[in-house]
PDB file of C-alpha atoms in Angstrom:
ATOM      1  CA  MET A1310       0.000   0.000   0.000  1.00 81.00           C
ATOM      2  CA  SER A1311       1.297   3.464  -0.847  1.00 83.00           C
ATOM      3  CA  VAL A1312       0.010   7.012  -1.177  1.00 85.00           C
ATOM      4  CA  ASP A1313       1.052   9.632  -3.718  1.00 84.00           C
ATOM      5  CA  ASP A1314      -0.207  13.188  -4.227  1.00 80.00           C
ATOM      6  CA  GLU A1315      -3.474  11.970  -5.746  1.00 77.00           C
ATOM      7  CA  TYR A1316      -4.034   8.245  -5.120  1.00 78.00           C
ATOM      8  CA  LEU A1317      -4.062   5.565  -2.465  1.00 80.00           C
ATOM      9  CA  ARG A1318      -2.441   2.631  -4.244  1.00 83.00           C
ATOM     10  CA  GLY A1319      -2.584  -1.030  -3.279  1.00 83.00           C
ATOM     11  CA  GLN A1320      -3.015  -4.497  -4.643  1.00 82.00           C
ATOM     12  CA  LEU A1321      -4.698  -7.779  -3.756  1.00 80.00           C
ATOM     13  CA  LEU A1322      -2.694 -10.899  -4.524  1.00 84.00           C
ATOM     14  CA  SER A1323      -4.022 -14.373  -5.385  1.00 85.00           C
ATOM     15  CA  ASP A1324      -2.573 -17.774  -6.173  1.00 91.00           C
ATOM     16  CA  ASP A1325      -5.028 -17.946  -9.088  1.00 91.00           C
ATOM     17  CA  THR A1326      -4.603 -16.083 -12.377  1.00 88.00           C
ATOM     18  CA  TRP A1327      -7.429 -13.680 -13.202  1.00 87.00           C
ATOM     19  CA  PRO A1328      -8.117 -12.392 -16.733  1.00 91.00           C
ATOM     20  CA  GLU A1329      -9.237  -9.056 -15.297  1.00 92.00           C
ATOM     21  CA  LYS A1330      -7.879  -6.354 -13.070  1.00 91.00           C
ATOM     22  CA  PHE A1331      -9.881  -3.935 -10.977  1.00 91.00           C
ATOM     23  CA  HIS A1332      -9.599  -0.205 -10.409  1.00 90.00           C
ATOM     24  CA  ILE A1333     -11.509   1.514  -7.611  1.00 91.00           C
ATOM     25  CA  ARG A1334     -12.120   5.200  -8.224  1.00 90.00           C
ATOM     26  CA  GLU A1335     -14.370   8.021  -7.157  1.00 92.00           C
ATOM     27  CA  ASP A1336     -16.628  10.121  -9.317  1.00 93.00           C
ATOM     28  CA  ASP A1337     -18.956  13.069  -8.762  1.00 93.00           C
ATOM     29  CA  ALA A1338     -16.865  14.320  -5.814  1.00 94.00           C
ATOM     30  CA  TYR A1339     -17.509  17.717  -4.277  1.00 96.00           C
ATOM     31  CA  PHE A1340     -17.875  19.607  -1.001  1.00 97.00           C
ATOM     32  CA  TYR A1341     -20.944  21.722  -0.302  1.00 97.00           C
ATOM     33  CA  ARG A1342     -22.535  23.809   2.431  1.00 97.00           C
ATOM     34  CA  ALA A1343     -25.793  22.703   4.052  1.00 97.00           C
ATOM     35  CA  THR A1344     -27.918  23.603   7.036  1.00 96.00           C
ATOM     36  CA  ASP A1345     -28.210  21.010   9.794  1.00 94.00           C
ATOM     37  CA  PRO A1346     -31.976  20.418  10.060  1.00 91.00           C
ATOM     38  CA  ALA A1347     -31.723  19.646  13.791  1.00 94.00           C
ATOM     39  CA  THR A1348     -29.713  22.702  14.882  1.00 95.00           C
ATOM     40  CA  GLY A1349     -30.014  25.158  11.997  1.00 95.00           C
ATOM     41  CA  GLU A1350     -26.213  25.504  11.972  1.00 95.00           C
ATOM     42  CA  GLU A1351     -24.232  25.618   8.742  1.00 96.00           C
ATOM     43  CA  GLN A1352     -22.130  22.557   8.015  1.00 97.00           C
ATOM     44  CA  VAL A1353     -19.848  21.370   5.237  1.00 97.00           C
ATOM     45  CA  ARG A1354     -20.528  18.003   3.628  1.00 97.00           C
ATOM     46  CA  ARG A1355     -18.555  15.886   1.149  1.00 97.00           C
ATOM     47  CA  HIS A1356     -20.211  13.888  -1.597  1.00 97.00           C
ATOM     48  CA  ASN A1357     -18.751  11.217  -3.887  1.00 96.00           C
ATOM     49  CA  VAL A1358     -19.596   8.008  -5.704  1.00 95.00           C
ATOM     50  CA  VAL A1359     -17.239   5.002  -5.515  1.00 95.00           C
ATOM     51  CA  LEU A1360     -16.944   2.925  -8.704  1.00 95.00           C
ATOM     52  CA  ARG A1361     -15.183  -0.332  -9.550  1.00 95.00           C
ATOM     53  CA  GLU A1362     -13.882  -0.652 -13.099  1.00 95.00           C
ATOM     54  CA  THR A1363     -13.145  -4.140 -14.361  1.00 96.00           C
ATOM     55  CA  ARG A1364     -10.503  -4.135 -17.103  1.00 95.00           C
ATOM     56  CA  SER A1365      -9.170  -6.830 -19.384  1.00 95.00           C
ATOM     57  CA  LYS A1366      -5.539  -7.592 -18.572  1.00 93.00           C
ATOM     58  CA  ARG A1367      -4.991  -8.495 -22.229  1.00 93.00           C
ATOM     59  CA  THR A1368      -6.400  -5.348 -23.849  1.00 94.00           C
ATOM     60  CA  GLY A1369      -6.718  -2.860 -20.982  1.00 92.00           C
ATOM     61  CA  ASP A1370     -10.312  -2.165 -22.097  1.00 95.00           C
ATOM     62  CA  VAL A1371     -12.968  -1.472 -19.479  1.00 96.00           C
ATOM     63  CA  ILE A1372     -15.288  -4.488 -19.415  1.00 96.00           C
ATOM     64  CA  ARG A1373     -17.751  -3.054 -16.908  1.00 97.00           C
ATOM     65  CA  THR A1374     -18.148  -0.266 -14.392  1.00 97.00           C
ATOM     66  CA  GLU A1375     -20.074  -0.893 -11.188  1.00 97.00           C
ATOM     67  CA  ARG A1376     -21.331   1.695  -8.746  1.00 97.00           C
ATOM     68  CA  LEU A1377     -20.328   0.393  -5.325  1.00 96.00           C
ATOM     69  CA  LEU A1378     -21.675   3.154  -3.114  1.00 95.00           C
ATOM     70  CA  GLU A1379     -22.555   6.805  -2.786  1.00 95.00           C
ATOM     71  CA  ASN A1380     -21.272   8.870   0.149  1.00 95.00           C
ATOM     72  CA  ASP A1381     -22.704  12.070   1.509  1.00 95.00           C
ATOM     73  CA  ALA A1382     -20.923  12.731   4.779  1.00 96.00           C
ATOM     74  CA  LEU A1383     -20.495  15.496   7.302  1.00 96.00           C
ATOM     75  CA  VAL A1384     -16.982  16.970   7.257  1.00 97.00           C
ATOM     76  CA  CYS A1385     -15.816  16.619  10.863  1.00 96.00           C
ATOM     77  CA  TYR A1386     -12.645  18.671  10.539  1.00 95.00           C
ATOM     78  CA  SER A1387     -12.142  22.382  10.010  1.00 96.00           C
ATOM     79  CA  PRO A1388     -13.467  23.529   6.603  1.00 95.00           C
ATOM     80  CA  ASP A1389     -10.323  25.692   6.462  1.00 95.00           C
ATOM     81  CA  LEU A1390      -8.404  22.474   5.717  1.00 96.00           C
ATOM     82  CA  VAL A1391     -10.484  21.751   2.598  1.00 95.00           C
ATOM     83  CA  THR A1392      -8.383  22.692  -0.435  1.00 94.00           C
ATOM     84  CA  ALA A1393     -11.110  21.976  -3.029  1.00 95.00           C
ATOM     85  CA  PRO A1394     -13.872  24.492  -3.730  1.00 97.00           C
ATOM     86  CA  ILE A1395     -16.849  24.324  -1.362  1.00 97.00           C
ATOM     87  CA  LEU A1396     -20.103  24.813  -3.258  1.00 97.00           C
ATOM     88  CA  PRO A1397     -22.685  27.110  -1.649  1.00 96.00           C
ATOM     89  CA  GLU A1398     -25.274  24.291  -1.750  1.00 95.00           C
ATOM     90  CA  LYS A1399     -25.761  20.746  -2.998  1.00 94.00           C
ATOM     91  CA  PRO A1400     -26.101  20.787  -6.814  1.00 92.00           C
ATOM     92  CA  ARG A1401     -29.704  20.629  -8.050  1.00 82.00           C
ATOM     93  CA  SER A1402     -29.105  17.466 -10.093  1.00 74.00           C
ATOM     94  CA  ALA A1403     -27.953  15.704  -6.916  1.00 64.00           C
ATOM     95  CA  ARG A1404     -30.994  16.936  -4.979  1.00 61.00           C
ATOM     96  CA  SER A1405     -33.266  15.693  -7.780  1.00 56.00           C
ATOM     97  CA  ALA A1406     -31.582  12.272  -7.677  1.00 60.00           C
ATOM     98  CA  ASP A1407     -32.065  12.150  -3.885  1.00 60.00           C
ATOM     99  CA  SER A1408     -35.770  12.904  -4.320  1.00 52.00           C
ATOM    100  CA  ALA A1409     -36.124  10.215  -6.996  1.00 52.00           C
ATOM    101  CA  GLU A1410     -34.364   7.634  -4.777  1.00 53.00           C
ATOM    102  CA  THR A1411     -36.592   8.564  -1.824  1.00 47.00           C
ATOM    103  CA  ALA A1412     -39.709   8.205  -3.978  1.00 50.00           C
ATOM    104  CA  GLU A1413     -38.461   4.872  -5.343  1.00 49.00           C
ATOM    105  CA  SER A1414     -37.713   3.622  -1.800  1.00 45.00           C
ATOM    106  CA  ALA A1415     -41.209   4.617  -0.699  1.00 44.00           C
ATOM    107  CA  GLU A1416     -42.741   2.751  -3.640  1.00 46.00           C
ATOM    108  CA  THR A1417     -40.647  -0.345  -2.905  1.00 41.00           C
ATOM    109  CA  ALA A1418     -41.587  -0.203   0.786  1.00 44.00           C
ATOM    110  CA  GLY A1419     -45.244  -0.123  -0.245  1.00 46.00           C
ATOM    111  CA  ASP A1420     -44.722  -3.374  -2.164  1.00 45.00           C
ATOM    112  CA  LEU A1421     -43.556  -5.254   0.959  1.00 41.00           C
TER     113      LEU A1421
END
C-alpha cells in the first residue's frame, strides 16, 4: 500500500490467475454547504460516488463499471483544511436524484 499526491495505491494478490484487473475510483466528488436540520447551523458536507472498473488484462479495455456506493458525509474537521472548492449548496441534479431515490424507496416499501 502506498500514497502519492493523488491516489491511495494497493493491490490484492491471489494464487489464481485472473483475466481481469480492478480499479476503484471516485466520481462526482464535491464539497458543499448545508444547514443542519436539527440545529439550523451551517455545516460542510462531502459527496462522492465510488466505482469499480473491471478491465481486461490483455487489452486494458474497461469491461464493466459498477457503482459500489454513494457517500454524503459530514466533514468533521475544520473547513479551512479543505483545499477543493466548497459549493454554496448541494447541486440541483444531486438533490433531484435524492428525491427520486426517496420516492423509489417509498414505492418499494409499499410493495412489501
